[in-house]
Short mmCIF file of C-alpha atoms in Angstrom, two decimals:
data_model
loop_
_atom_site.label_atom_id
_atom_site.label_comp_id
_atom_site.label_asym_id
_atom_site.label_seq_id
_atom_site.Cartn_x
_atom_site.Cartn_y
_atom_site.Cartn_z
CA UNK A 18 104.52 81.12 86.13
CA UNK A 19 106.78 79.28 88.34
CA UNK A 20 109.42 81.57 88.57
CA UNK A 21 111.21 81.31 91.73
CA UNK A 22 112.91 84.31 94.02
CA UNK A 23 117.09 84.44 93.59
CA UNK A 24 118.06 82.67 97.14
CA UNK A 25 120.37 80.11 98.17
CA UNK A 26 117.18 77.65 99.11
CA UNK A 27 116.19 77.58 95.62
CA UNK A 28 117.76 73.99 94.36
CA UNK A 29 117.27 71.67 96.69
CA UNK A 30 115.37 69.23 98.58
CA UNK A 31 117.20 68.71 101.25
CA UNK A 32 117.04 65.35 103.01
CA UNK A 33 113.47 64.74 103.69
CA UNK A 34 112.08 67.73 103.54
CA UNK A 35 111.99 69.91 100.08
CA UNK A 36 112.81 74.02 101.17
CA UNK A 37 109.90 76.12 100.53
CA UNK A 38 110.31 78.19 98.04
CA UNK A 39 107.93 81.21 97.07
CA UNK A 40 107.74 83.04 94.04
CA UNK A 41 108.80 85.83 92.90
CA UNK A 42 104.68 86.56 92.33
CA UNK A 43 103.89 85.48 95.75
CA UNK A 44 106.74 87.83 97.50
CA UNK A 45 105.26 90.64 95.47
CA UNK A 46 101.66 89.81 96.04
CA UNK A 47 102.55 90.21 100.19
CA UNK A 48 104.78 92.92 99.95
CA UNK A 49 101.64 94.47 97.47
CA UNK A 50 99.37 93.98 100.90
CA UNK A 51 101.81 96.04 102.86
CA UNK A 52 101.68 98.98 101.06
CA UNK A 53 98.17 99.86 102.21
CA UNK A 54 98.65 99.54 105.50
CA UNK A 55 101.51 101.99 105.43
CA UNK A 56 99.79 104.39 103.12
CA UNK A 57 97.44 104.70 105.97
CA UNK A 58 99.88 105.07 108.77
CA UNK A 59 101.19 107.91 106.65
CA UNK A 60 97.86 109.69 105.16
CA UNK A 61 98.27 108.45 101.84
CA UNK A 62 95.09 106.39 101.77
CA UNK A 63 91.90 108.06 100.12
CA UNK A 64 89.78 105.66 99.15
CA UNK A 65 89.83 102.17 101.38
CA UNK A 66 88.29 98.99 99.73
CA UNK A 67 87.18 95.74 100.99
CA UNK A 68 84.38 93.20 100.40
CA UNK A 69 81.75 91.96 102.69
CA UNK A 70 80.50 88.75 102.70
CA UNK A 71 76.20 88.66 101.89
CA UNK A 72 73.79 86.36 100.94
CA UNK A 73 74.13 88.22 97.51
CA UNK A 74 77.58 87.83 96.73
CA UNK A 75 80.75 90.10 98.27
CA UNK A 76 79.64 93.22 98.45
CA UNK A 77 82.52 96.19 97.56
CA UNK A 78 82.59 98.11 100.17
CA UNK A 79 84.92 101.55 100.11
CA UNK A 80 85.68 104.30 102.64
CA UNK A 81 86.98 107.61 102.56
CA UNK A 82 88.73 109.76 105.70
CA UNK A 83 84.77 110.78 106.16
CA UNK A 84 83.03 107.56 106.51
CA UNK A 85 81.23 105.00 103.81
CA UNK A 86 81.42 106.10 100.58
CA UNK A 87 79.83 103.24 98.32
CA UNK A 88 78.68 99.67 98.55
CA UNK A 89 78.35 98.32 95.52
CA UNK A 90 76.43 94.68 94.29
CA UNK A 91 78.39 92.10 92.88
CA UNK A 92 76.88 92.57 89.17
CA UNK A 93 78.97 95.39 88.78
CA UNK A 94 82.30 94.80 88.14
CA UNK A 95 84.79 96.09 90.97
CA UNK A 96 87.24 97.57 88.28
CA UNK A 97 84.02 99.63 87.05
CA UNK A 98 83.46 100.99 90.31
CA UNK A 99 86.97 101.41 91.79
CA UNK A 100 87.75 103.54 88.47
CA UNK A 101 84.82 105.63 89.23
CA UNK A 102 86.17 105.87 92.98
CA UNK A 103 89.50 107.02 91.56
CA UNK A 104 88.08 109.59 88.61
CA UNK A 105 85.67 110.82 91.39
CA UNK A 106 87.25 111.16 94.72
CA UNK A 107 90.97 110.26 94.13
CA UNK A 108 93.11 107.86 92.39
CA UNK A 109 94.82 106.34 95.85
CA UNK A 110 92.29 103.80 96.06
CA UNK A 111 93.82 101.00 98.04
CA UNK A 112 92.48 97.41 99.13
CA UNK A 113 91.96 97.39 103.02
CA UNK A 114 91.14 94.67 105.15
CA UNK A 115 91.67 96.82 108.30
CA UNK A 116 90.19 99.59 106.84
CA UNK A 117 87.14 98.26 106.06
CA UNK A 118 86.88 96.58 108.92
CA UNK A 119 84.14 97.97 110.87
CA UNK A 120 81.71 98.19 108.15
CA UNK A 121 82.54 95.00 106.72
CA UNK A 122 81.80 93.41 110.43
CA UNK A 123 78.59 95.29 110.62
CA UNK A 124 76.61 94.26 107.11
CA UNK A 125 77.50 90.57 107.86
CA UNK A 126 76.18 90.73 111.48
CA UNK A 127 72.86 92.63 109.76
CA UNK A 128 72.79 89.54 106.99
CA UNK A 129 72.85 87.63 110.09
CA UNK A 130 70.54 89.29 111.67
CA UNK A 131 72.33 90.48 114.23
CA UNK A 132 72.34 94.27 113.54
CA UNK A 133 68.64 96.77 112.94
CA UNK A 134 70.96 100.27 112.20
CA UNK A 135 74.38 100.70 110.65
CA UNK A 136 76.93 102.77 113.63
CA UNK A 137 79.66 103.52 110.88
CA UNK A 138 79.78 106.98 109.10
CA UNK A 139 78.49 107.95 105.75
CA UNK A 140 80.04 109.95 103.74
CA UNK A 141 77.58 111.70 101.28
CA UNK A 142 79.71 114.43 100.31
CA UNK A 143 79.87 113.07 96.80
CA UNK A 144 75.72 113.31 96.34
CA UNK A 145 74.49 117.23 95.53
CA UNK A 146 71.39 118.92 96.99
CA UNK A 147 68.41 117.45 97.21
CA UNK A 148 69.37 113.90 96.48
CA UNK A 149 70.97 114.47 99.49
CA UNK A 150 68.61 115.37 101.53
CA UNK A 151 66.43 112.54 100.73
CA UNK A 152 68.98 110.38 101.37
CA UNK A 153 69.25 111.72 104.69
CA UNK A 154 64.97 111.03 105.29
CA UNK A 155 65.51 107.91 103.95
CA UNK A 156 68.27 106.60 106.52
CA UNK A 157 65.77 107.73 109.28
CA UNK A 158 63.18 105.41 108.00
CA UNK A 159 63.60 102.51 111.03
CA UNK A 160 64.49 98.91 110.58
CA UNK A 161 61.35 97.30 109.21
CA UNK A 162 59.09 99.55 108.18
CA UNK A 163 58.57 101.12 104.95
CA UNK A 164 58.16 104.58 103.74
CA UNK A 165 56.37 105.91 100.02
CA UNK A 166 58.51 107.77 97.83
CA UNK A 167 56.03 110.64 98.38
CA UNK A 168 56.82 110.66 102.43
CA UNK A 169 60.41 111.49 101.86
CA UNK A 170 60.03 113.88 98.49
CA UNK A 171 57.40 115.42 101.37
CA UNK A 172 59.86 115.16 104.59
CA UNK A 173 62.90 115.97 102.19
CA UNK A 174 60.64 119.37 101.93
CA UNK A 175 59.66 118.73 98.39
CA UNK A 176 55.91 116.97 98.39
CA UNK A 177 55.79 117.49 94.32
CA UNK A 178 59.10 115.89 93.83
CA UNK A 179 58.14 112.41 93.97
CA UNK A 180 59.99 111.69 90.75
CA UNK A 181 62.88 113.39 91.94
CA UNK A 182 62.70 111.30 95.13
CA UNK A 183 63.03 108.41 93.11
CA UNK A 184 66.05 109.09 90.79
CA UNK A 185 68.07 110.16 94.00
CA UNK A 186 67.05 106.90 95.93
CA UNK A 187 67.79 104.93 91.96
CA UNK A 188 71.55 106.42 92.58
CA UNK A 189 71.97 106.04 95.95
CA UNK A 190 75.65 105.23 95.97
CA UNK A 191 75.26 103.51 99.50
CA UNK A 192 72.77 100.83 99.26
CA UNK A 193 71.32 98.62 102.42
CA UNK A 194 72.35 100.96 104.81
CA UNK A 195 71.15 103.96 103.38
CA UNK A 196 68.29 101.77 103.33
CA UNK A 197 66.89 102.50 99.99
CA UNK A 198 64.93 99.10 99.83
CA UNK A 199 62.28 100.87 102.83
CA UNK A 200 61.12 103.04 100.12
CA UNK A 201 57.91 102.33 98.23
CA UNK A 202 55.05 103.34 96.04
CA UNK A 203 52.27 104.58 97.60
CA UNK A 204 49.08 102.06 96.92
CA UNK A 205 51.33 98.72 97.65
CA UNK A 206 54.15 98.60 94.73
CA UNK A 207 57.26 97.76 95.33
CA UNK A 208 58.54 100.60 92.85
CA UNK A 209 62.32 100.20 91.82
CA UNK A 210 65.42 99.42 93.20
CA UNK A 211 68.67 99.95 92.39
CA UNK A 212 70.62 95.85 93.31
CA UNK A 213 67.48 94.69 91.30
CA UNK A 214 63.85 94.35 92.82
CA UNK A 215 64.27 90.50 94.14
CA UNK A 216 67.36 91.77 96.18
CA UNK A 217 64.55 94.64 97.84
CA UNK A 218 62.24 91.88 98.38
CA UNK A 219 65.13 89.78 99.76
CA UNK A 220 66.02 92.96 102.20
CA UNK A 221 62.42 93.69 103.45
CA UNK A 222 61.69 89.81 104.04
CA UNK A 223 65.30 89.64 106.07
CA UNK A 224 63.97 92.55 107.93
CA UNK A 225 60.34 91.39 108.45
CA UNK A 226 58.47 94.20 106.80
CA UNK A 227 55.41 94.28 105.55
CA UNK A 228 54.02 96.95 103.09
CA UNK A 229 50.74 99.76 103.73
CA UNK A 230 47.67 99.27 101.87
CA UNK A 231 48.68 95.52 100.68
CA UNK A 232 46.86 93.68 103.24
CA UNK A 233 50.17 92.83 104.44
CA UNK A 234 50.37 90.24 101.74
CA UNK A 235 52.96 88.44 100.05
CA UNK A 236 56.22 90.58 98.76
CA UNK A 237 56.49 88.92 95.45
CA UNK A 238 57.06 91.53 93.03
CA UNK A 239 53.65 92.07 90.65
CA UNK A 240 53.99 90.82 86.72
CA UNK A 241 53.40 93.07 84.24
CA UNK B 7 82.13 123.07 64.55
CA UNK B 8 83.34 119.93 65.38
CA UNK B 9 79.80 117.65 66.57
CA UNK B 10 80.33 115.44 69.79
CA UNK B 11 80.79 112.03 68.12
CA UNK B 12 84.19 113.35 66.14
CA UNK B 13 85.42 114.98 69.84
CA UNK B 14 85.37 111.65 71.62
CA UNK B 15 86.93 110.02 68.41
CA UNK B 16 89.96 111.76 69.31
CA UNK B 17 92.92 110.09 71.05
CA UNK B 18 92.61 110.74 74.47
CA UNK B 19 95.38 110.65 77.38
CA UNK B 20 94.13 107.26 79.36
CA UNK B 21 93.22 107.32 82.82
CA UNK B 22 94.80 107.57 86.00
CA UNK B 23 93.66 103.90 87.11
CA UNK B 24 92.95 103.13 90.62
CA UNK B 25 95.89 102.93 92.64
CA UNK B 26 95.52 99.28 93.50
CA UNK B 27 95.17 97.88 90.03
CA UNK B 28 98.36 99.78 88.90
CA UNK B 29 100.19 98.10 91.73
CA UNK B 30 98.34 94.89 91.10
CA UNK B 31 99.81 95.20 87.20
CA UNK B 32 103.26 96.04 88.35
CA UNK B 33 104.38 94.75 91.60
CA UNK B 34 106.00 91.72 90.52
CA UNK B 35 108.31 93.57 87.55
CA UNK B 36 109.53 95.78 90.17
CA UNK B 37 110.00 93.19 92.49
CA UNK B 38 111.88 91.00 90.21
CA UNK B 39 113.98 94.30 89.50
CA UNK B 40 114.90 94.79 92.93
CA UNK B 41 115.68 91.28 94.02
CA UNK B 42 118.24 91.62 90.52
CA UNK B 43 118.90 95.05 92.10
CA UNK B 44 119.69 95.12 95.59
CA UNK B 45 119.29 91.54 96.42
CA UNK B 46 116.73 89.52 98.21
CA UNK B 47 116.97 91.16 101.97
CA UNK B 48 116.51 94.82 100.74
CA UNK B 49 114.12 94.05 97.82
CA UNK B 50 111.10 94.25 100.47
CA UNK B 51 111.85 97.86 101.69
CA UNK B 52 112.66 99.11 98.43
CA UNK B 53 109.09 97.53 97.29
CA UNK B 54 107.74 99.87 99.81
CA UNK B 55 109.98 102.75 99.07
CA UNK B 56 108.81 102.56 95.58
CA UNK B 57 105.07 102.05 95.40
CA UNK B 58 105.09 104.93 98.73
CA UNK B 59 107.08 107.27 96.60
CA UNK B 60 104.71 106.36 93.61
CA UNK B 61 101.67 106.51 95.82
CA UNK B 62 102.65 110.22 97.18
CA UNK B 63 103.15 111.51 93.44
CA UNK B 64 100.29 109.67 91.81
CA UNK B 65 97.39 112.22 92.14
CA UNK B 66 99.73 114.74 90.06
CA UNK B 67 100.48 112.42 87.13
CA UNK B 68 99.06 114.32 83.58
CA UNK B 69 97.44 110.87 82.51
CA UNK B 70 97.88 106.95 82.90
CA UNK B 71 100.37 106.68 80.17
CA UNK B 72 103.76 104.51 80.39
CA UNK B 73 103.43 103.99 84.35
CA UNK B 74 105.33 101.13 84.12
CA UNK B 75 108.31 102.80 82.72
CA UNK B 76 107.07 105.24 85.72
CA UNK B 77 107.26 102.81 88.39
CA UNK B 78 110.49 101.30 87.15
CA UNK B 79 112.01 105.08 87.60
CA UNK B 80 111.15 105.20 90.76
CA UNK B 81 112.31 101.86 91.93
CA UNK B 82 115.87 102.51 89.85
CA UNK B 83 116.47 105.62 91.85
CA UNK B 84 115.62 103.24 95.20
CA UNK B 85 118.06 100.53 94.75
CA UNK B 86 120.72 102.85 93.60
CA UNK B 87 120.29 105.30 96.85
CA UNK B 88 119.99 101.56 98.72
CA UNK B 89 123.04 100.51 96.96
CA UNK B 90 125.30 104.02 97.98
CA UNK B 91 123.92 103.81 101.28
CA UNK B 92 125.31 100.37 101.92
CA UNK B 93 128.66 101.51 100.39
CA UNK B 94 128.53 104.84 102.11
CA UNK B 95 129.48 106.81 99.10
CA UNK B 96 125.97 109.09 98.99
CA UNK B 97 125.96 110.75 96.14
CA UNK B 98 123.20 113.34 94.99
CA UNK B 99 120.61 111.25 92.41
CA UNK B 100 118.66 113.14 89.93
CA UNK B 101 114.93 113.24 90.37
CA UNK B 102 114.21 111.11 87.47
CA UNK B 103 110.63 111.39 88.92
CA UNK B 104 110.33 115.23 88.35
CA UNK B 105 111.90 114.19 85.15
CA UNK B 106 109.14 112.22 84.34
CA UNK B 107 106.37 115.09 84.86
CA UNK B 108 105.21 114.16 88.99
CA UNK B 109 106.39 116.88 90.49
CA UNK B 110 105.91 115.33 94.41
CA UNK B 111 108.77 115.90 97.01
CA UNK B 112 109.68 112.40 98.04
CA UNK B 113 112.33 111.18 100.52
CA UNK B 114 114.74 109.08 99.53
CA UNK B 115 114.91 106.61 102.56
CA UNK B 116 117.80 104.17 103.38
CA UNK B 117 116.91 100.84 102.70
CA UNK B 118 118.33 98.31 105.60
CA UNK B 119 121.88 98.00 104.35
CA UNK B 120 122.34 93.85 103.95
CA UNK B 121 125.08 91.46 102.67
CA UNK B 122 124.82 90.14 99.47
CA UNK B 123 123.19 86.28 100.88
CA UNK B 124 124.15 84.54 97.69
CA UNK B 125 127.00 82.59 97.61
CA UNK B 126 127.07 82.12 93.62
CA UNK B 127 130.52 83.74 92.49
CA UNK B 128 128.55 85.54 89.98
CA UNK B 129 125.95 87.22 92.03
CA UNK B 130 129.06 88.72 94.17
CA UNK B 131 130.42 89.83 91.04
CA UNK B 132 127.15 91.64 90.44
CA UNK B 133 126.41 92.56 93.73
CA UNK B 134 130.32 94.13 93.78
CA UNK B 135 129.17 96.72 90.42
CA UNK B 136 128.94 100.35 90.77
CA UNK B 137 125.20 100.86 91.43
CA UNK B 138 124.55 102.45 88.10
CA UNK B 139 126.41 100.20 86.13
CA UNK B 140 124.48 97.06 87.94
CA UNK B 141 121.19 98.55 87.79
CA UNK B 142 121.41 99.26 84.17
CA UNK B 143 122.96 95.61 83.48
CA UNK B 144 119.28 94.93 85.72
CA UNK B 145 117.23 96.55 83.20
CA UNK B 146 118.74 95.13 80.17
CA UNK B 147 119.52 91.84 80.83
CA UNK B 148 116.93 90.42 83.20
CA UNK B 149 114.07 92.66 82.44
CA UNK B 150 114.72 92.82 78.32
CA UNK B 151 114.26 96.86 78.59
CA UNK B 152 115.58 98.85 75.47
CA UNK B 153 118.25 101.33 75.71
CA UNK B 154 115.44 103.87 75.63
CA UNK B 155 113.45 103.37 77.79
CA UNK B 156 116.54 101.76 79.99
CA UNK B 157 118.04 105.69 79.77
CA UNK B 158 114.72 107.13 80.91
CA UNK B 159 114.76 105.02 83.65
CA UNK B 160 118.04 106.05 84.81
CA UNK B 161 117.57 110.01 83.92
CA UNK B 162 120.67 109.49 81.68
CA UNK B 163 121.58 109.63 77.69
CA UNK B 164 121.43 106.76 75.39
CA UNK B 165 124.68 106.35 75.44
CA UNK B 166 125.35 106.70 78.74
CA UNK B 167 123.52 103.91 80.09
CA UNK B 168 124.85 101.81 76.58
CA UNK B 169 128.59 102.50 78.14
CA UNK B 170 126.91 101.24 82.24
CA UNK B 171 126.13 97.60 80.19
CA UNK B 172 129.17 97.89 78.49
CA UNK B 173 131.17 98.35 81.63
CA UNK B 174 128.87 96.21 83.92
CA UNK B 175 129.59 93.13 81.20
CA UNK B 176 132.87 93.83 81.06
CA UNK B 177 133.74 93.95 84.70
CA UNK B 178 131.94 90.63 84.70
CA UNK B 179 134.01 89.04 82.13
CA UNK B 180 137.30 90.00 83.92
CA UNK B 181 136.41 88.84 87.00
CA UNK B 182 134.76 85.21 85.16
CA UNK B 183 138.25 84.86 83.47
CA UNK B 184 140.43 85.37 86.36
CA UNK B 185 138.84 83.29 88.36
CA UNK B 186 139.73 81.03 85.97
#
């Protein structure tokens, strides 16, 4: 549309030089990008989105008063998760450069290998009981190294729950740094992952890991 | 008893969407509104009166049904408390918002009283309306609302806001002819 904002500048090119005018879209689209900032300045702001730039694709990446909240791969569609943000948490979900800011900075500098452990807050108030928990093993698994999904069922308090282990770390809702990709199957496989298993591969390569009991061989994932 | 299958085939009340993609879907019609409304220098803070006033109510709204309708509300009470603060005649609005089932206290801020900056004899005329009577001539001749939804808008009758068109066009035709 080429619809054109009601001002005096609208006709003419004057002389040599034609006025700029901007649309009536364009005026709305930065006056849009305002609004966030202020519902921030005034405690309107729930749920804080932004993307981060990764060898995979922009990464969604939202925040809530308590720290990270999700980060989401680029296969799902941001509407999908943002309405999920909004059903679960609250429905002011706003876009946020400057809110994001700080995370955003510190998954590009890891991609870049500039970064071993995330500084930012994470807020896993959303996850219940014992996924929980081994979430919290599995973000004290260092840079690098690997863990089996039986060492944090067992450090999580729960050796039987291997299972368990693995549908909490399948719906981890903050991928890379909850660093879901350091957990594997005991004898060697890689076992699942939730961005897709060449995106762990991808993350353990970037970080120079090698896996127990494989002879610290190749990562390629095994055919079936 | 009803199974599952003929439970979710009900109609349901949609969604409350995400905040940003409702303002994505309806900045520019309010925009457009205001600049029609209150004229290109105040049309910015009323943008931000709106979608704040709309922001602070939106986690009460019963479902995601007719927000633009919604939205419009809001921004029609904006530019007509912009439009009585410029001419210093405050008047008490009625909370078309409560009307509309968000029940959110929300200020009604002064937008920065401006000058109309259009020379266009016709724009002055509009500009020189009552605020009513120019924001309902808004809704109906630039945005193509119907009287309906143009009276929810406004937290009037039918045929209250048919007589502000009425009298906005009117006013507009006087002033055309005697300008000659």
């Amino acid at each position: 549309m080429d619809e054109t904002s009601v001002t005096k500048t609208q006709d003419m090119p004057t002389g040599r030089k034609f006025v700029h005018v901007e649309s009536i879209e364009a005026r709305a689209r930065r006056a849009g990008k305002l609004v966030a900032e202020r519902a921030a300045r005034e405690g309107l702001l729930d749920v804080a989105y932004g993307f981060a730039e990764s060898p995979f694709g922009p990464l969604l990446v939202a925040t809530t008063r308590r720290g990270l909240v999700r980060v989401a791969y680029p296969d799902l569609r941001p509407d999908e998760v943002l309405e999920r943000l909004a059903r679960e948490i609250s429905p002011r979900v706003l876009e946020s450069p400057q809110a994001t800011e700080e995370i955003r900075r510190e998954l590009e500098e890891y991609f870049d290998r500039k970064r071993r452990t995330f500084a930012v807050p994470v807020d896993l108030s959303r996850v219940q009981g014992f996924g929980a928990k081994i979430l919290r093993q599995t973000a004290r698994i260092p840079f690098g190294s690997v863990a089996t999904y039986r060492d944090v069922a067992t450090r999580a308090g729960s050796p039987g729950a291997v299972r368990a282990a693995g549908n909490a770390l399948g719906a981890n809702p903050v991928p890379i740094v909850v660093p879901c990709h350091r957990v594997v199957r005991t004898g060697g496989g890689l076992g699942g992952y939730t961005g897709g298993l060449e995106r762990k591969v991808a993350l353990l390569e970037l970080e120079g890991a090698t896996l127990p009991h494989h002879g610290g061989g190749s990562l390629t994932p095994r055919r079936r | 008893m009803r199974t599952a299958t003929e439970a979710r085939a009900e109609p349901r009340a949609s969604e409350i969407p995400p905040f940003q993609i409702f303002l994505d879907e309806h900045r520019t019609v309010v925009y457009r509104f205001l600049i029609a409304a209150v004229g290109s220098n105040e049309a910015d803070d009323c943008f931000q009166e709106t979608f704040l006033a709309a922001l602070r109510a939106y986690p009460k709204l019963a479902n995601g049904d007719n927000l633009r309708a919604w939205v419009l509300a809001i921004a029609t009470r904006k530019a007509i408390d912009a439009a009585r603060a410029r001419s210093r005649r405050p008047e008490p609005v009625a909370d078309i918002v409560e009307m509309l089932d968000a029940t959110a206290t929300m200020r009604a801020e002064e937008c920065d009283p401006a000058g109309p900056e259009i020379e266009d004899p016709l724009w002055a005329d509009i500009q020189a309306l009552p605020p009513r009577q120019r924001v309902a001539l808004v809704h109906r001749v630039l945005l193509d609302r119907p009287y309906t939804e143009l009276a929810a808008a406004m937290g009037t009758s039918m045929d209250a806001a048919r007589a502000n068109v009425y009298q906005a066009l009117k006013k507009l035709r006087e002033a055309w002819k005697s300008r000659g």
